[in-house]
Coordinates of C-alpha atoms and ligand atoms in Angstrom, one line a residue:
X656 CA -2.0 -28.3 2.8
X657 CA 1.6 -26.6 3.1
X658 CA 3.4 -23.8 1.9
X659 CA 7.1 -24.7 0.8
X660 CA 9.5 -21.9 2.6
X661 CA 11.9 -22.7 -0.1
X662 CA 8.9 -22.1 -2.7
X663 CA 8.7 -18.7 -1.5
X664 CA 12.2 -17.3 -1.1
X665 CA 13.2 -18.7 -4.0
X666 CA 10.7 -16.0 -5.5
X667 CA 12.8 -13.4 -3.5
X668 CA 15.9 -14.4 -5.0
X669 CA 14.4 -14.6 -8.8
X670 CA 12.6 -11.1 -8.1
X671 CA 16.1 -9.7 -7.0
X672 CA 17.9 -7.5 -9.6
X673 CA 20.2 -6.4 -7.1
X674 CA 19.2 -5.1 -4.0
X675 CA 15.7 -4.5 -5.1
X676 CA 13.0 -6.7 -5.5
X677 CA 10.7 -6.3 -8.7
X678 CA 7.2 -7.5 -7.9
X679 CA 6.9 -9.8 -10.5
X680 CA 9.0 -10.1 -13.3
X681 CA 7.5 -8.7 -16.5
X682 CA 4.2 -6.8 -15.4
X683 CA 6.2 -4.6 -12.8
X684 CA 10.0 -4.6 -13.7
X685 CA 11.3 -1.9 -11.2
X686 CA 10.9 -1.5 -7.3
X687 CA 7.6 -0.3 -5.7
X688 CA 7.2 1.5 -2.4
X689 CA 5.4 -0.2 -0.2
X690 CA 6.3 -3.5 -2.4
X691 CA 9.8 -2.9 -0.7
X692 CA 8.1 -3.0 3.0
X693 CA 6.1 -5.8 2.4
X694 CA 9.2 -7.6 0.8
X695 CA 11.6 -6.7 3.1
X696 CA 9.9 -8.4 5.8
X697 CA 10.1 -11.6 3.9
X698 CA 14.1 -11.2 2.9
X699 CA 14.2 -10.7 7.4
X700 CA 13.3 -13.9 7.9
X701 CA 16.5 -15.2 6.0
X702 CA 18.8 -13.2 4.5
X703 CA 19.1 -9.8 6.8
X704 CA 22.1 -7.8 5.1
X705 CA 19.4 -8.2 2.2
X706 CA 16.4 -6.8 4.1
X707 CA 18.4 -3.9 5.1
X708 CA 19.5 -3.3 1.7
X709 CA 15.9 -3.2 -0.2
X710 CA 15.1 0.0 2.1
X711 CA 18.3 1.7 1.0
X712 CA 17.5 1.4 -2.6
X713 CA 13.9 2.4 -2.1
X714 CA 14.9 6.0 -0.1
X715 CA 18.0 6.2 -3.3
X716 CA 14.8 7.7 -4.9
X717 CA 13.9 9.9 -1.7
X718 CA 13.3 13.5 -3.3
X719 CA 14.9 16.6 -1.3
X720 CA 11.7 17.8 0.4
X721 CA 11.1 14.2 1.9
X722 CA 8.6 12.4 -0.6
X723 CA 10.0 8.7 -1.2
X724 CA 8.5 7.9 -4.6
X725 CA 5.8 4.8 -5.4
X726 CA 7.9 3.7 -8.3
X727 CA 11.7 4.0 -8.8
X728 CA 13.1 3.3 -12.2
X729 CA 16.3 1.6 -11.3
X730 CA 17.7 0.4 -14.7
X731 CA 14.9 2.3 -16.9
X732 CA 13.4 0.1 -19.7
X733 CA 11.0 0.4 -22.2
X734 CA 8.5 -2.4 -21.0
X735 CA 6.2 -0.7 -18.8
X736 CA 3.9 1.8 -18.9
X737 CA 3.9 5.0 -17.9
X738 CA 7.6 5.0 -17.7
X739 CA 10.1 7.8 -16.4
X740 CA 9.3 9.6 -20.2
X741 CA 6.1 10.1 -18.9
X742 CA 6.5 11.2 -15.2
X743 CA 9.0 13.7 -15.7
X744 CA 10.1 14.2 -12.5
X745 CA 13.7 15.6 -11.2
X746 CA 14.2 13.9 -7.9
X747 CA 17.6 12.0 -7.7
X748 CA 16.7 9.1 -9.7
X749 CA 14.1 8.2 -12.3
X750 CA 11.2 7.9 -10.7
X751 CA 7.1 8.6 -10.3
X752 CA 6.0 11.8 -9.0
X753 CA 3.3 10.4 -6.3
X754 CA 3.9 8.8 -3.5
X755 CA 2.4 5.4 -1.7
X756 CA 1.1 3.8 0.9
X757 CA 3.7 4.3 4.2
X758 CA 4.5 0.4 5.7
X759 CA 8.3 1.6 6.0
X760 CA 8.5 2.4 9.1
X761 CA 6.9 -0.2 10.7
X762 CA 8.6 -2.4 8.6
X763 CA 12.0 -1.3 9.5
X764 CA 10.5 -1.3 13.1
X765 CA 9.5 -5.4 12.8
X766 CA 12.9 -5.8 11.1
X767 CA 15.0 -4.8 13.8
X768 CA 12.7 -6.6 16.3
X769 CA 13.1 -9.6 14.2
X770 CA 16.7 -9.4 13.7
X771 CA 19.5 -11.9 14.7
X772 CA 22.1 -9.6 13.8
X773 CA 21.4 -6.4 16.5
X774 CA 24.7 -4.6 15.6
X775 CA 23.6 -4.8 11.9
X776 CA 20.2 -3.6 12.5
X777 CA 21.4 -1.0 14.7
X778 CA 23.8 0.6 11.7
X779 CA 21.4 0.3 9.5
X780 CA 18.2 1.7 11.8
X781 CA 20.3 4.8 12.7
X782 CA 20.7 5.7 9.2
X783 CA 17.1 5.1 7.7
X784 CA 15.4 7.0 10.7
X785 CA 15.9 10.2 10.0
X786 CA 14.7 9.4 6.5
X787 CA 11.4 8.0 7.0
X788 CA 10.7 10.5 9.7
X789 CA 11.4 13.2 6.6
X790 CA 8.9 10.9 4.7
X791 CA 6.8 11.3 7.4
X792 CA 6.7 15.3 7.8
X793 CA 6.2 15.5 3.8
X794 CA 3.2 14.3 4.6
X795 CA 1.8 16.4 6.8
X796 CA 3.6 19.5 4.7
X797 CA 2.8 18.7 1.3
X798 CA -0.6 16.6 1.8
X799 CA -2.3 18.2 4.8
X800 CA -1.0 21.7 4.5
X801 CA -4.8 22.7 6.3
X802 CA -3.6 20.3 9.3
X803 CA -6.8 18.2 9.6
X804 CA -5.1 15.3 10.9
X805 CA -5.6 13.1 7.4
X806 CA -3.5 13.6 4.4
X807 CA -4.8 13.8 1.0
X808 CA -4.4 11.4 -1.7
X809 CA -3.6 12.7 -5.4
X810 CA -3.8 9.9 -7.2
X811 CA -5.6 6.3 -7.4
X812 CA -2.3 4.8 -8.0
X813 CA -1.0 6.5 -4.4
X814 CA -3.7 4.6 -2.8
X815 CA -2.3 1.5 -3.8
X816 CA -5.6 0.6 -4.6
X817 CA -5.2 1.6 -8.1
X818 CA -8.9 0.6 -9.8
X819 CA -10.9 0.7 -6.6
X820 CA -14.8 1.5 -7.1
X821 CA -14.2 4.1 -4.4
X822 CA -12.8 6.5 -6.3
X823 CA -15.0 5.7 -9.1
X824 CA -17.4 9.6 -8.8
X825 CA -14.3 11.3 -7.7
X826 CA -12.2 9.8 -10.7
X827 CA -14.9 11.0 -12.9
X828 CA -13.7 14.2 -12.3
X829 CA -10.5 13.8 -14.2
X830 CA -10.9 14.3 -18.0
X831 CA -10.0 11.1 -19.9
X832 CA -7.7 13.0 -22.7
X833 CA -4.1 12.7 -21.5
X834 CA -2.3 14.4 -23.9
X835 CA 0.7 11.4 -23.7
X836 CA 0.0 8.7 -26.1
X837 CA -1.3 5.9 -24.0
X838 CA 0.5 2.4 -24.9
X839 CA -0.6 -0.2 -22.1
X840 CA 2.1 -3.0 -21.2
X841 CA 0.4 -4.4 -19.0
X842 CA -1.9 -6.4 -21.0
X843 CA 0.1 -8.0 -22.8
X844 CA 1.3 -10.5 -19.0
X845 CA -2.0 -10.3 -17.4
X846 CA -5.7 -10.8 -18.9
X847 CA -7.6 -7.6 -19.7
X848 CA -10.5 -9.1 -17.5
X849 CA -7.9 -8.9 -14.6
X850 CA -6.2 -5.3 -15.2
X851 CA -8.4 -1.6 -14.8
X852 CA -10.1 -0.5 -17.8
X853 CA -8.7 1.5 -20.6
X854 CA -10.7 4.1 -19.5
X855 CA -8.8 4.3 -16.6
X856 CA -5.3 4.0 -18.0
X857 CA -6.5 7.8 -19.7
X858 CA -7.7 9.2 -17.0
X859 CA -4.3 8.2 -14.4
X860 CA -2.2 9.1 -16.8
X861 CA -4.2 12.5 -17.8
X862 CA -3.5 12.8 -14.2
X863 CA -0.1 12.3 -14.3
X864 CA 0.1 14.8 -17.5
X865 CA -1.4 17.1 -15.4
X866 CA 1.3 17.1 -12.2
X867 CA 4.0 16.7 -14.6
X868 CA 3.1 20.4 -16.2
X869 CA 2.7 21.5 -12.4
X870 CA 5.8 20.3 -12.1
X871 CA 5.6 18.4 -9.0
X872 CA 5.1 21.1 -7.0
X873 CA 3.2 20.1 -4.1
X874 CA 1.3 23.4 -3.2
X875 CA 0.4 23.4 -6.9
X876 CA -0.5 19.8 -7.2
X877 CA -2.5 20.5 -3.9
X878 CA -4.2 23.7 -5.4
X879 CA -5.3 21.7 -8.5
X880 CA -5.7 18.5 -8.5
X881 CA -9.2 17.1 -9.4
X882 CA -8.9 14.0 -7.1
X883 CA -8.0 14.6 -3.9
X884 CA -9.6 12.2 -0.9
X885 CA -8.7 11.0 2.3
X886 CA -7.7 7.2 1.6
X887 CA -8.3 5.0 4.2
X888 CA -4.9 3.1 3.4
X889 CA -2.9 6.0 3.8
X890 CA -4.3 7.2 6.8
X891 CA -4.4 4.1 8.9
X892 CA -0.9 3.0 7.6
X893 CA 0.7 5.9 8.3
X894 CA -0.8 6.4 11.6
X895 CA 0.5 3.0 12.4
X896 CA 3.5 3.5 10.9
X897 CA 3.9 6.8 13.0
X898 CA 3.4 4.8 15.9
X899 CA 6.2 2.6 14.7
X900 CA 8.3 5.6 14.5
X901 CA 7.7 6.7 17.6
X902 CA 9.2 3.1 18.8
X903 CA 12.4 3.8 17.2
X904 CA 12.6 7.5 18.3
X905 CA 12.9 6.3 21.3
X906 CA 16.3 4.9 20.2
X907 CA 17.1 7.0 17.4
X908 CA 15.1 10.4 17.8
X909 CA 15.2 13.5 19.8
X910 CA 13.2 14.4 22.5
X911 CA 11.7 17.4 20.2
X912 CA 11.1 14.5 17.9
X913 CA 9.1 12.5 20.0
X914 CA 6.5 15.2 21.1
X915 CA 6.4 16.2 17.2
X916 CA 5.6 12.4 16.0
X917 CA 3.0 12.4 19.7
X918 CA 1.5 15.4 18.7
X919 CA 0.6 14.4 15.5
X920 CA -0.6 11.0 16.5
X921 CA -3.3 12.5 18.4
X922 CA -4.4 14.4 15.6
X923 CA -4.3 11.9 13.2
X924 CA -6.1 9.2 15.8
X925 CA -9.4 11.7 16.4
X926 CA -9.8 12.4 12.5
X927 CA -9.1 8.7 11.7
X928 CA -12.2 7.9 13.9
X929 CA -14.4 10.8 12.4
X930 CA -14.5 8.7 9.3
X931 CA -16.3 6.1 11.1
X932 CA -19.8 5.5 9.8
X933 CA -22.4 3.5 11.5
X934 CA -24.8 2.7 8.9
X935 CA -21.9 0.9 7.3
X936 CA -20.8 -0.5 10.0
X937 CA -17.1 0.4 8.8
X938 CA -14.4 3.5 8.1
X939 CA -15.3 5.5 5.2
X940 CA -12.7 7.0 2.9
X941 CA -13.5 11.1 2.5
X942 CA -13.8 13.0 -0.6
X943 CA -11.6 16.0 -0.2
X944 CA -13.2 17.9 -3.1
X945 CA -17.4 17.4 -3.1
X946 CA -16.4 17.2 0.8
X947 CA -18.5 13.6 1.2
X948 CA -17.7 10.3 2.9
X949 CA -17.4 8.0 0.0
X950 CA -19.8 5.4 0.3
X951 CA -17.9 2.2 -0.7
X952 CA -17.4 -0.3 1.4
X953 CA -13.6 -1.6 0.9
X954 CA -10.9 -3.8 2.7
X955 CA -9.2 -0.3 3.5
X956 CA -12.1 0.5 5.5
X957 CA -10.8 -2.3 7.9
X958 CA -7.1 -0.5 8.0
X959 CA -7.8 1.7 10.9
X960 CA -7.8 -1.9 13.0
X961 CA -4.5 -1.8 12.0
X962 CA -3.7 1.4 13.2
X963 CA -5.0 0.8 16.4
X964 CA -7.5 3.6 16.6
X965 CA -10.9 1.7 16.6
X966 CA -12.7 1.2 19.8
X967 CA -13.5 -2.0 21.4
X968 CA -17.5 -1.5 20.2
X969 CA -16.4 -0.7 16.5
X970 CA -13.8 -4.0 16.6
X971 CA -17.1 -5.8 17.0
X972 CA -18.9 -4.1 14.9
X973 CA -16.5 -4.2 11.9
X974 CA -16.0 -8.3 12.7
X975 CA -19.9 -8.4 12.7
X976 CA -19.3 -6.7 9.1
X977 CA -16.8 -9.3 7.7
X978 CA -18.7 -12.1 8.9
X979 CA -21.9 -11.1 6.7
X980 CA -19.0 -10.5 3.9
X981 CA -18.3 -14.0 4.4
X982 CA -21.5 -15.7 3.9
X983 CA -21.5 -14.6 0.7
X984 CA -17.6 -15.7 -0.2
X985 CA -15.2 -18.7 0.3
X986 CA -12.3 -16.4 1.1
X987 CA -11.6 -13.2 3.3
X988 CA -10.8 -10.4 2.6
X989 CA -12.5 -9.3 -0.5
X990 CA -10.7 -6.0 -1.8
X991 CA -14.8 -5.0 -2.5
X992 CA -17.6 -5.9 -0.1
X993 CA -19.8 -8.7 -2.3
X994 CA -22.9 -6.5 -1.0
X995 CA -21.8 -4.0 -3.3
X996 CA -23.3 -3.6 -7.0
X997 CA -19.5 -2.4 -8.0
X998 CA -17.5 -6.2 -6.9
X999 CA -15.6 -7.9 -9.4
X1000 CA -14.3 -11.4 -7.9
X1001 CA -11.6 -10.9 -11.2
X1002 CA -10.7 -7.4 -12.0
X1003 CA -7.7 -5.9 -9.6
X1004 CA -9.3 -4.1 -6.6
X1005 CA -12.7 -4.2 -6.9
X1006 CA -13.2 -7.7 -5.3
X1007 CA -9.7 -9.9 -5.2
X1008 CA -8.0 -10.6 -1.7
X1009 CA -4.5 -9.1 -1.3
X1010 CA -2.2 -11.5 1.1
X1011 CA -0.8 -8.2 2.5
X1012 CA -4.6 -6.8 2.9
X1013 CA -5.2 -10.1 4.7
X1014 CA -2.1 -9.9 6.7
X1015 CA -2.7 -5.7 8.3
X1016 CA -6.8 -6.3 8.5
X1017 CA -6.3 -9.9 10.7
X1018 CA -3.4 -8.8 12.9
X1019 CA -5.5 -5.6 13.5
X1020 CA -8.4 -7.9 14.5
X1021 CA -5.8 -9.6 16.9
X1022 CA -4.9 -6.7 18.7
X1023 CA -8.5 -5.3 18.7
X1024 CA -9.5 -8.5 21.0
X1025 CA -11.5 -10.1 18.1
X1026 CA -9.2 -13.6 17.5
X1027 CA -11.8 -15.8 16.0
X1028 CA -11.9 -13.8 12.1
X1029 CA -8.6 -12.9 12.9
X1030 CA -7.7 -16.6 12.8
X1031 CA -10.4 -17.2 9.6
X1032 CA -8.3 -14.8 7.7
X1033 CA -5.3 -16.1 8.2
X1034 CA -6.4 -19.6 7.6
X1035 CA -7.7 -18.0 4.2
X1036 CA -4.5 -16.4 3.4
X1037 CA -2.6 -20.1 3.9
X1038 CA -5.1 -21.6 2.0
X1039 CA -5.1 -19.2 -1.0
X1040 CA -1.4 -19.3 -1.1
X1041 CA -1.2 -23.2 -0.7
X1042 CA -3.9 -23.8 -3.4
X1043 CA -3.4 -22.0 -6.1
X1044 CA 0.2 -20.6 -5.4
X1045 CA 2.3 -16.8 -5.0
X1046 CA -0.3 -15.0 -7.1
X1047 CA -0.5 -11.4 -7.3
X1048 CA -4.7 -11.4 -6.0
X1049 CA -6.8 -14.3 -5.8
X1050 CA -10.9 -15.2 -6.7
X1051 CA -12.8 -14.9 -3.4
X1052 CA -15.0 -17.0 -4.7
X1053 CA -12.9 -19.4 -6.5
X1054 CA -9.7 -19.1 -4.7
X1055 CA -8.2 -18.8 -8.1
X1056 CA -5.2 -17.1 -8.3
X1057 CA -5.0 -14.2 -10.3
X1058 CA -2.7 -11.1 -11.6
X1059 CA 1.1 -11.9 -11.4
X1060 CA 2.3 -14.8 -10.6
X1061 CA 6.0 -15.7 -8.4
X1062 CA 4.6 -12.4 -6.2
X1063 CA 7.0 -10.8 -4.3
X1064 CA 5.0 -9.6 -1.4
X1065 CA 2.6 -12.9 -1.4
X1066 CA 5.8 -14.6 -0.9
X1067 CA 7.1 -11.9 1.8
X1068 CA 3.8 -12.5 3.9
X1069 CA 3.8 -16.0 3.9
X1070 CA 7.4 -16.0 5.3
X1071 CA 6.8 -13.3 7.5
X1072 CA 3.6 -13.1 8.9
X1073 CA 4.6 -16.7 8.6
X1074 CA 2.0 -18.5 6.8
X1075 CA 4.9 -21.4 6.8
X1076 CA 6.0 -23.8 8.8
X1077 CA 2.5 -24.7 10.6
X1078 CA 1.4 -21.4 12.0
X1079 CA -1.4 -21.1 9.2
X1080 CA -4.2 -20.4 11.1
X1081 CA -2.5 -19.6 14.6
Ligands
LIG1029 C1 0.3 -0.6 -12.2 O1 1.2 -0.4 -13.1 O2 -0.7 -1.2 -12.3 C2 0.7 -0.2 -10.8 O3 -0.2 -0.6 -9.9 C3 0.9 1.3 -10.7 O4 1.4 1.5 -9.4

């Protein structure tokens, strides 16, 4: 069992149109936020000048008040949907309106540690700092103007975790009657059995109709949006990636900086941990508007292992989770606990394994002390990959690979992480 490294940059070359990486080609034709982190820890491994230069096209979309978009329409075409007709937005290049998960900075952080060219890195480090860290205050401005300590997500496609059954009752919310004409692309690469529902694609993109006559305002968006929760993903990435930040402050920064990006760690470290629940044995993500924990158990509710926040009692409790989640799969991590009415081994994130998922949830086990599922999920990620190939998701049950295939970030983590070269598993 072994995963070709030329296999998987040869995806990275065939997903390059020119200093950005598409996902895949076809389903997801222009660059994706944290796509670009994920990917650019991949092009680090072997072509750094390249690495450095998918961040730079990603912040070319970086809005004047900070906010780095999810999707930027670099060369806009007509084959997906919603496209930049829909979003409407002004910033300085076609682009979505809502933001995504935050892996930048510590990607930019684990490229510079991982680079052979220092006086490269350096350059490029120097200028990308003071971008993320304005990433990083929009944030806190425009997405947790109350200060709680965790920032509020807008929309299911700012999760990342676009279909997730945790935002099922708090997606109800949101009308299905966009008043755009809805014309799915996406159906016509993938299976329908694999994609959301259609009844989804009306309510996102009512959503999205919605902002757009708000006109990306953030206090307005904040005022009305109907969907409004404290993501796990978000949260614990960001944290993390705060902490990242912090690291390269310490080159980069000011002294003002550092107490700011401190200060705000703290914060964001006590609520991370209020979202703990013990009758799950797991994080909880929060509904921001019926004010509830969310009762779903998902593979984001592992993320705050990757921030670093979880005690030494919770690491064990939240391996003693997995392991039951296991006994009912062949492969970790399920996007949806199999315990839960709402899994679907097929359909996006409601039960598929994510290589990237995989890669934040095992190396936060790692650090927690708890090697031994650490090490099972890795050995899960080789084998998924080595199986059935660079898919986009995979069956947990199956190990079929699913989605998109040639994945750009499935090929990134097994170079990276590495997955290659016989580490699987150590
Ligand atoms: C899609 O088009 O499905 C994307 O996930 C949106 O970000």
């Amino acid at each position: 069992m072994s995963i070709p490294v030329e296999a998987a940059r040869a995806i990275l070359r065939d997903n390059d149109r020119g200093g950005y990486t598409v996902p895949t080609a076809g389903l997801y034709p222009y660059q994706w936020n944290w796509d670009a982190a994920f990917v650019a820890m991949g092009w680090i491994t072997f072509d750094e000048p390249r690495a450095w230069r998918e961040f730079e096209r990603l912040l070319e979309g970086q809005w004047a008040d900070g906010m780095v978009p999810h999707i930027i329409f670099h060369d806009p075409k007509t084959e997906y949907f919603p496209g930049p007709d829909v979003w409407k937005t002004r910033g300085p290049v076609p682009a979505s309106g809502i933001s995504q998960p935050p892996v930048l900075a510590t990607s930019v952080r684990h490229c510079r540690e991982a680079a052979r060219d220092p006086q490269l890195a350096e350059d490029r480090v120097a200028a990308l700092y003071p971008k993320i860290l304005a990433w990083h205050r929009w944030w806190v401005s425009a997405r947790d103007p109350e200060r709680s300590g965790l920032v509020g997500c807008l929309h299911p496609w700012e999760s990342g975790m676009d279909n997730s059954p945790a935002w099922d009752a708090a997606f109800a919310r949101v009308s299905p009657t966009p008043t755009t004409v809805i014309r799915r692309s996406d159906t016509g690469h993938v299976g329908a059995e694999m994609r959301p529902s259609d009844d989804f694609y009306k309510r996102v993109v009512a959503l999205i109709d919605l902002y757009a006559s708000l006109d990306w305002e953030p206090r307005r968006l904040w005022a009305h949006a109907p969907f409004k929760l404290a993501d796990l993903a978000i949260n614990a990435i960001l944290h993390r990636a705060n902490r990242d930040l912090l690291a390269l402050a310490e080159r980069f920064g000011t002294a003002a900086e550092r107490a700011e990006i401190s200060a705000r760690l703290e914060t964001t470290a006590a609520a991370i941990n209020r979202l703990w629940s013990d009758a799950a044995g797991l994080y909880l993500a929060f509904d921001l508007i019926s004010w509830q924990p969310i009762e779903a158990p998902i593979s984001a509710s592992f993320l705050p292992l990757w921030a670093g926040v979880a005690d030494a009692a919770r690491v064990r409790t939240m391996a003693a989770t997995l392991e039951r989640w296991a006994r009912k799969l062949r492969y970790l991590v399920p996007s949806t606990s199999p315990e839960d009415a709402r899994f679907e081994p097929k359909r996006y994130w409601r039960g598929p394994v994510w290589c990237m998922m995989n890669m934040m949830i095992a190396e936060g086990f790692r650090a927690g002390g708890a090697v031994d599922i650490a090490d099972r999920i890795k050995a899960d990620t080789a084998a998924l990959i080595s199986r059935a190939g660079f898919h986009e998701y995979f069956d947990p049950e199956t190990g079929a690979g699913l989605g998109g295939g040639r994945f750009s970030w499935t090929a990134a983590v097994a170079l990276s992480w590495p997955l290659i070269g016989g580490a699987a598993g150590a």
